[in-house]
Coordinates of C-alpha atoms in Angstrom, one line a residue:
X283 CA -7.9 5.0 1.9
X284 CA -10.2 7.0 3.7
X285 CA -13.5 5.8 6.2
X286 CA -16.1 7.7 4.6
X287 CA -18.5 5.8 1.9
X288 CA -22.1 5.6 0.4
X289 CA -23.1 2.1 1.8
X290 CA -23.6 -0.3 -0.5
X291 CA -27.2 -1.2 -1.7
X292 CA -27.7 -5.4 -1.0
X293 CA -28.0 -7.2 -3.8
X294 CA -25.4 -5.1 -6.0
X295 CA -23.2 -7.2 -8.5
X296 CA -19.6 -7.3 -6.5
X297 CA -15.8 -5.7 -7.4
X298 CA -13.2 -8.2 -6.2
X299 CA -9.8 -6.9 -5.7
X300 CA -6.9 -9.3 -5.4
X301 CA -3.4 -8.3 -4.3
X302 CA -1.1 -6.5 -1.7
X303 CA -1.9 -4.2 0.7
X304 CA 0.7 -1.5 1.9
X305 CA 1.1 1.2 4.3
X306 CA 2.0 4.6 3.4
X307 CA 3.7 7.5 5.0
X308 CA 2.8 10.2 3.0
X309 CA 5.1 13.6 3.7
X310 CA 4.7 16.6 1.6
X311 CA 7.4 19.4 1.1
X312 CA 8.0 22.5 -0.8
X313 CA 10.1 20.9 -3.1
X314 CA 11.9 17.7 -3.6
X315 CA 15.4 17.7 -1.5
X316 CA 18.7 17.8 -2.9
X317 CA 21.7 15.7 -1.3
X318 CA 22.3 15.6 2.0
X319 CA 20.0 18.3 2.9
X320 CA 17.8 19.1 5.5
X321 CA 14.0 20.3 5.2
X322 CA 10.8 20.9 6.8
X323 CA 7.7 18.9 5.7
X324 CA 3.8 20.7 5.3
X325 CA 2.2 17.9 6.3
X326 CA 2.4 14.4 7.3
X327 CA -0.2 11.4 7.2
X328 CA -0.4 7.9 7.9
X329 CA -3.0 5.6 6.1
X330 CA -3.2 2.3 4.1
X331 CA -2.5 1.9 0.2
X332 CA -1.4 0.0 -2.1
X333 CA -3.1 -0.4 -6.0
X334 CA -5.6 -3.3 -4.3
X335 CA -7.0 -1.1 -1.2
X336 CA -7.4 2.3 -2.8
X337 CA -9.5 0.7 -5.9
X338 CA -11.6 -1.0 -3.5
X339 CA -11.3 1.7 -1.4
X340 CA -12.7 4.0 -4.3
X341 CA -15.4 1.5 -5.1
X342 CA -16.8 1.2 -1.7
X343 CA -17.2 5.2 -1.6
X344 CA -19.0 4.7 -5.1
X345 CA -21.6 2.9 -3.0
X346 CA -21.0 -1.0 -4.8
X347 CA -20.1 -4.2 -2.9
X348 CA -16.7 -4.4 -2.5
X349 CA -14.4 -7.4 -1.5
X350 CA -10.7 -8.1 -1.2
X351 CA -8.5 -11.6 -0.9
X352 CA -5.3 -10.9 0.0
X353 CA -2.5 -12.2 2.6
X354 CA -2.1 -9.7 5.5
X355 CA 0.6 -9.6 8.0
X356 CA -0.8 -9.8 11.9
X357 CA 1.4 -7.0 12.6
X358 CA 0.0 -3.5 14.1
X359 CA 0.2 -2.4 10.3
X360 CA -1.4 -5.0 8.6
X361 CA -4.2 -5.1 11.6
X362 CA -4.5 -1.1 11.0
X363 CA -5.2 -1.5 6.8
X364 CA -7.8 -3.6 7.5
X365 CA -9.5 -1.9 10.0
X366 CA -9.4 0.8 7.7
X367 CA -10.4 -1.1 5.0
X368 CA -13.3 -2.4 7.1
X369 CA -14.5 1.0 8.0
X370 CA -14.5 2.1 3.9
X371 CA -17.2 -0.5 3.4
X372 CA -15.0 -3.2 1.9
X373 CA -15.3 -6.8 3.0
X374 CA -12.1 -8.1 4.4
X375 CA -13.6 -11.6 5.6
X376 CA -11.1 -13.5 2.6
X377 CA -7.9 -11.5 3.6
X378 CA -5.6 -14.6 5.4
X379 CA -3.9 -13.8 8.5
X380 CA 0.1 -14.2 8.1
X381 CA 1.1 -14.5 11.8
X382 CA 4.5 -14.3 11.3
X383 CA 4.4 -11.8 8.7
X384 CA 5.7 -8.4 8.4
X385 CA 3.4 -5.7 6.4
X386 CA 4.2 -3.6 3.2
X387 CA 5.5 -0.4 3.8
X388 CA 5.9 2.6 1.5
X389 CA 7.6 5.9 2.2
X390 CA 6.3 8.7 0.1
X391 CA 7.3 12.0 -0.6
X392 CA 4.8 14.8 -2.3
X393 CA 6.9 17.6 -4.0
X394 CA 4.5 20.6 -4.0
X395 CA 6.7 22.4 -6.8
X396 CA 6.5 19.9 -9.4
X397 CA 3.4 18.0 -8.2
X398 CA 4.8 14.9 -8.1
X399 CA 5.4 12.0 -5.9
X400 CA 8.4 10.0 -5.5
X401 CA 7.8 6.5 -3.6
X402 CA 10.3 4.1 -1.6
X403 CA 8.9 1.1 -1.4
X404 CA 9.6 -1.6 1.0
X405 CA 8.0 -5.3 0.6
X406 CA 6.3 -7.6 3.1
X407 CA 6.4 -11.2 3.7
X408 CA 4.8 -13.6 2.8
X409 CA 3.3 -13.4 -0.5
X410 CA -0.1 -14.8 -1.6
X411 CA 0.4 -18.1 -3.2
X412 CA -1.9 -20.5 -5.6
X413 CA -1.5 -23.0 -2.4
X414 CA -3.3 -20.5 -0.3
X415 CA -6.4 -20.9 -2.7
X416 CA -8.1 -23.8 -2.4
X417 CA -11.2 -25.1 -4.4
X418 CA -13.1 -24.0 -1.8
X419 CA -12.2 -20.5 -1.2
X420 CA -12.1 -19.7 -4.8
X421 CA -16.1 -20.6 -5.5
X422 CA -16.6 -18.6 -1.8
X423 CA -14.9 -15.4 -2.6
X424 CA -15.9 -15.3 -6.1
X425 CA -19.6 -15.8 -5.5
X426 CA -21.7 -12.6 -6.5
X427 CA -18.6 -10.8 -8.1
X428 CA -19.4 -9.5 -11.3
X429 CA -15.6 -7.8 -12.1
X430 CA -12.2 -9.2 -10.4
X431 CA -9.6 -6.7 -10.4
X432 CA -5.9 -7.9 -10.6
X433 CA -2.6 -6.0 -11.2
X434 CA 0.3 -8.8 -11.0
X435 CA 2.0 -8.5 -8.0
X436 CA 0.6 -11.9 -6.5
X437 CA 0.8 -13.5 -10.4
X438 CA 0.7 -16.6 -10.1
X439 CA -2.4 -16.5 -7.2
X440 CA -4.1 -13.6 -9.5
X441 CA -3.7 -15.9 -12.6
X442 CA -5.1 -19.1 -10.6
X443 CA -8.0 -16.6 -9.4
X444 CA -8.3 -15.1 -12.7
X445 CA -8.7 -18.6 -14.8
X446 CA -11.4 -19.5 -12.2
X447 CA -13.2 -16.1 -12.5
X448 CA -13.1 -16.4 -16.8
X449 CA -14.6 -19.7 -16.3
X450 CA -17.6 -18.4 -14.3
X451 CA -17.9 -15.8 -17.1
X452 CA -17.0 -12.7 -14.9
X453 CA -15.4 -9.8 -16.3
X454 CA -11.4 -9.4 -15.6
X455 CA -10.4 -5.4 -15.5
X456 CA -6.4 -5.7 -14.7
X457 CA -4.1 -2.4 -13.7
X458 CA -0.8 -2.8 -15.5
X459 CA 1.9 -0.8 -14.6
X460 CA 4.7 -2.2 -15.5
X461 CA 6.0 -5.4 -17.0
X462 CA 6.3 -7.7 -14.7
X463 CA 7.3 -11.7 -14.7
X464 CA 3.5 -13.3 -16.2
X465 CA 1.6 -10.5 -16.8
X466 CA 1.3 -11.3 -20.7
X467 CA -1.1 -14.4 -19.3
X468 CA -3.1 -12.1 -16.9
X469 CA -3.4 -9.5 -20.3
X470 CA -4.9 -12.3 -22.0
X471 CA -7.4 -13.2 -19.6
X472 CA -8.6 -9.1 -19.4
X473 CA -11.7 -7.6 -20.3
X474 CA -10.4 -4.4 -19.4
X475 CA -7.3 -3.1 -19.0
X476 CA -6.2 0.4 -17.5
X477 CA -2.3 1.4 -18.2
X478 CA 0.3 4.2 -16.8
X479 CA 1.6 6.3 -18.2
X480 CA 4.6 4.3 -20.2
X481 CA 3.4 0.9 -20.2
X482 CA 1.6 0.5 -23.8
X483 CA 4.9 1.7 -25.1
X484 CA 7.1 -0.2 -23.1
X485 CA 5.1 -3.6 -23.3
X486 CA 4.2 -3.2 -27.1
X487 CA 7.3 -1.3 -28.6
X488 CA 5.6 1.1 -30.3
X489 CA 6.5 4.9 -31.3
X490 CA 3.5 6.5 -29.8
X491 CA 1.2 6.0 -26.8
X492 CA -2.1 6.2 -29.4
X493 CA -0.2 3.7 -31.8
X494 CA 0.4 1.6 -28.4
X495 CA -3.0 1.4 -27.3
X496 CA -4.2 0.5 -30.3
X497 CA -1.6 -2.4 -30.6
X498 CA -2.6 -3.7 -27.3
X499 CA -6.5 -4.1 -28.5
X500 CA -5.4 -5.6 -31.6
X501 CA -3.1 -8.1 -29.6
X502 CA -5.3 -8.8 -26.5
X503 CA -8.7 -9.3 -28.6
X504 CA -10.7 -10.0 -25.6
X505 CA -9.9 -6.0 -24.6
X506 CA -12.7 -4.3 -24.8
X507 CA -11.1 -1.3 -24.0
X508 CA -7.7 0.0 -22.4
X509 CA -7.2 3.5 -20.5
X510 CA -3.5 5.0 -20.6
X511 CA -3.5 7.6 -17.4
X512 CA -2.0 11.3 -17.9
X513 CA -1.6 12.3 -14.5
X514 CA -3.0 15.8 -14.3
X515 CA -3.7 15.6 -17.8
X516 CA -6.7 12.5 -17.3
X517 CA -6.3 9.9 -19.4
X518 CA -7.3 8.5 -23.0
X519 CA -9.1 5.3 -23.5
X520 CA -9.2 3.3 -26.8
X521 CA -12.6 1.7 -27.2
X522 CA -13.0 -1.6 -29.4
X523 CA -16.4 -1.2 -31.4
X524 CA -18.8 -3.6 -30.3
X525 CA -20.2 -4.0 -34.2
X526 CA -18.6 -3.7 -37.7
X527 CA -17.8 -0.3 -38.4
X528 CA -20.0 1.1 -41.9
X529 CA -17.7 1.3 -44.7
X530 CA -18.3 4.5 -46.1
X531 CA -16.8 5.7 -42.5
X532 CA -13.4 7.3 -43.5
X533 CA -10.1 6.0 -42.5
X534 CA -8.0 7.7 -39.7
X535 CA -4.7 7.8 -38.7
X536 CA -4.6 7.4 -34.8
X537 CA -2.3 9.6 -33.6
X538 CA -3.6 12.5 -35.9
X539 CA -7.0 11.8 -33.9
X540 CA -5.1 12.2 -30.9
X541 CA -3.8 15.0 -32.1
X542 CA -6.8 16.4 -33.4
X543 CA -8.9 15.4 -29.3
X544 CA -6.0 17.0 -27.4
X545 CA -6.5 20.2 -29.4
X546 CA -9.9 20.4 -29.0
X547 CA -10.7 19.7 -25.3
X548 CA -10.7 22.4 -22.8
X549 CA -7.7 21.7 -20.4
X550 CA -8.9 25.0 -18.7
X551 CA -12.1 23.1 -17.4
X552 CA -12.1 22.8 -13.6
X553 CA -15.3 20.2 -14.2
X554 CA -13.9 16.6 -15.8
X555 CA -13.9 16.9 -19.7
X556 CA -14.7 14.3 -22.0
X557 CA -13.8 14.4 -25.4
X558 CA -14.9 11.9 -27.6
X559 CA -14.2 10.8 -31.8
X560 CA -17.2 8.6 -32.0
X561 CA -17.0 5.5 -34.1
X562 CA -14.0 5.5 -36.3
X563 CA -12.3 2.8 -38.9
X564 CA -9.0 3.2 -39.8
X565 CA -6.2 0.7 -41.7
X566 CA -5.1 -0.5 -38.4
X567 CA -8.3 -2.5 -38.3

């Protein structure tokens, strides 16, 4: 999370984020440490995270309303993330003081070689409950919010949150990364849905990561689309067509298309790259 934003223009449509927050300690090294060894970092840094803050975080520097529910420790942590959260431009007038709390901590560690990060997480206490929501708070914090973000990690509260949001006809975009106990009803609630790396695989069993996203819209038929992220590579999104598809269009096999995008966009690019197929039918449908 960082303080600097485009301020938000009144009268905007609003992102609501619902979930943890955590803080991280961020240290970068040369390369990852072996066993029992002793290193030098590059550089050290101290600032709040967590899935929730940095979307929030990311919307608020995009210059939209941005406004979080979540339980937060009244530790010198969980003050600190909001603060920070406050000075990003999100609203933090729904997060719930826990006063005998203790704050979400996460330790980690940037490998410059392989450009990876390897994270040691430590949870908080206590969790954000469907008690904590009342009638109330629910019609408060959802007033003006045009897209509710959720990831699973407070699922039963996200779900009570999310059931109320579908009723009110606002759009559900959910970050899955990983399978996790009553996700599958949050899935089915999601308008839009944007994956790691190995969750389409892992959560619909099937041999590819095109073949997995493609399961996921046929399963989950209120998806209008789902993103699988690539790390340094970007990330693919799978589109459902918003009308019938002309027959004369010619059937495609999905993970030749794949295939066939990968080898024609410009890795090279140091501008973002996007590679589109256009409409397509294929079998699958």
């Amino acid at each position: 999370m960082s303080s600097c934003s485009d301020e938000a223009i009144p009268g905007q449509p609003i992102v609501l984020g619902c979930g943890q927050l955590c803080l991280d300690y961020l240290v970068t090294v040369p390369s990852f440490p072996i066993p029992d060894q002793k290193i030098r970092s590059t550089s050290f840094k101290v600032q709040g995270g967590g899935n929730t803050g940095n979307s929030l975080t990311c919307v608020a520097r995009l210059g939209l309303p941005s406004r979080i529910l979540a339980k937060v420790a009244d530790d010198s942590h969980g003050r600190f993330m909001v603060e920070e959260l406050e000075s990003s431009g999100v609203d933090t007038s729904f997060c719930m003081n826990a006063k005998d709390g203790a704050s979400h901590f996460n330790y980690a560690i940037v490998d410059n070689q392989t450009n990876t990060r390897t994270c040691i997480f430590t949870p908080g206490y206590p969790p954000l409950l469907p008690d904590d929501l009342t009638e109330s708070l629910l019609l408060d914090v959802l007033d003006g919010v045009r897209v509710l973000y959720v990831n699973g990690r407070s699922r039963e509260a996200e779900l009570l949150l999310a059931q109320k949001a579908h009723s009110k006809n606002i759009s559900i975009l959910i970050n899955a990364e990983k399978k996790r106990a009553g996700l599958d009803e949050l899935l089915d609630l999601a308008d839009y849905a944007i994956c790691s790396t190995n969750f389409p695989q892992v959560w619909t069993e099937s041999p590819s990561s095109p073949s997995a996203l493609l399961s996921m819209l046929i399963r989950l038929p209120k998806l209008k689309f789902v993103i699988i992220t690539l790390g340094e590579h970007g990330c693919v999104m799978l589109e459902r067509c918003s009308s019938e598809v002309s027959g004369s269009e010619e059937e495609t096999d999905i993970d030749e298309l794949h295939e066939s995008l990968k080898q024609s966009t410009d890795f090279t690019s140091v501008l973002p790259v996007c590679n589109s197929s256009g409409m397509l039918q294929g079998d699958w449908l």
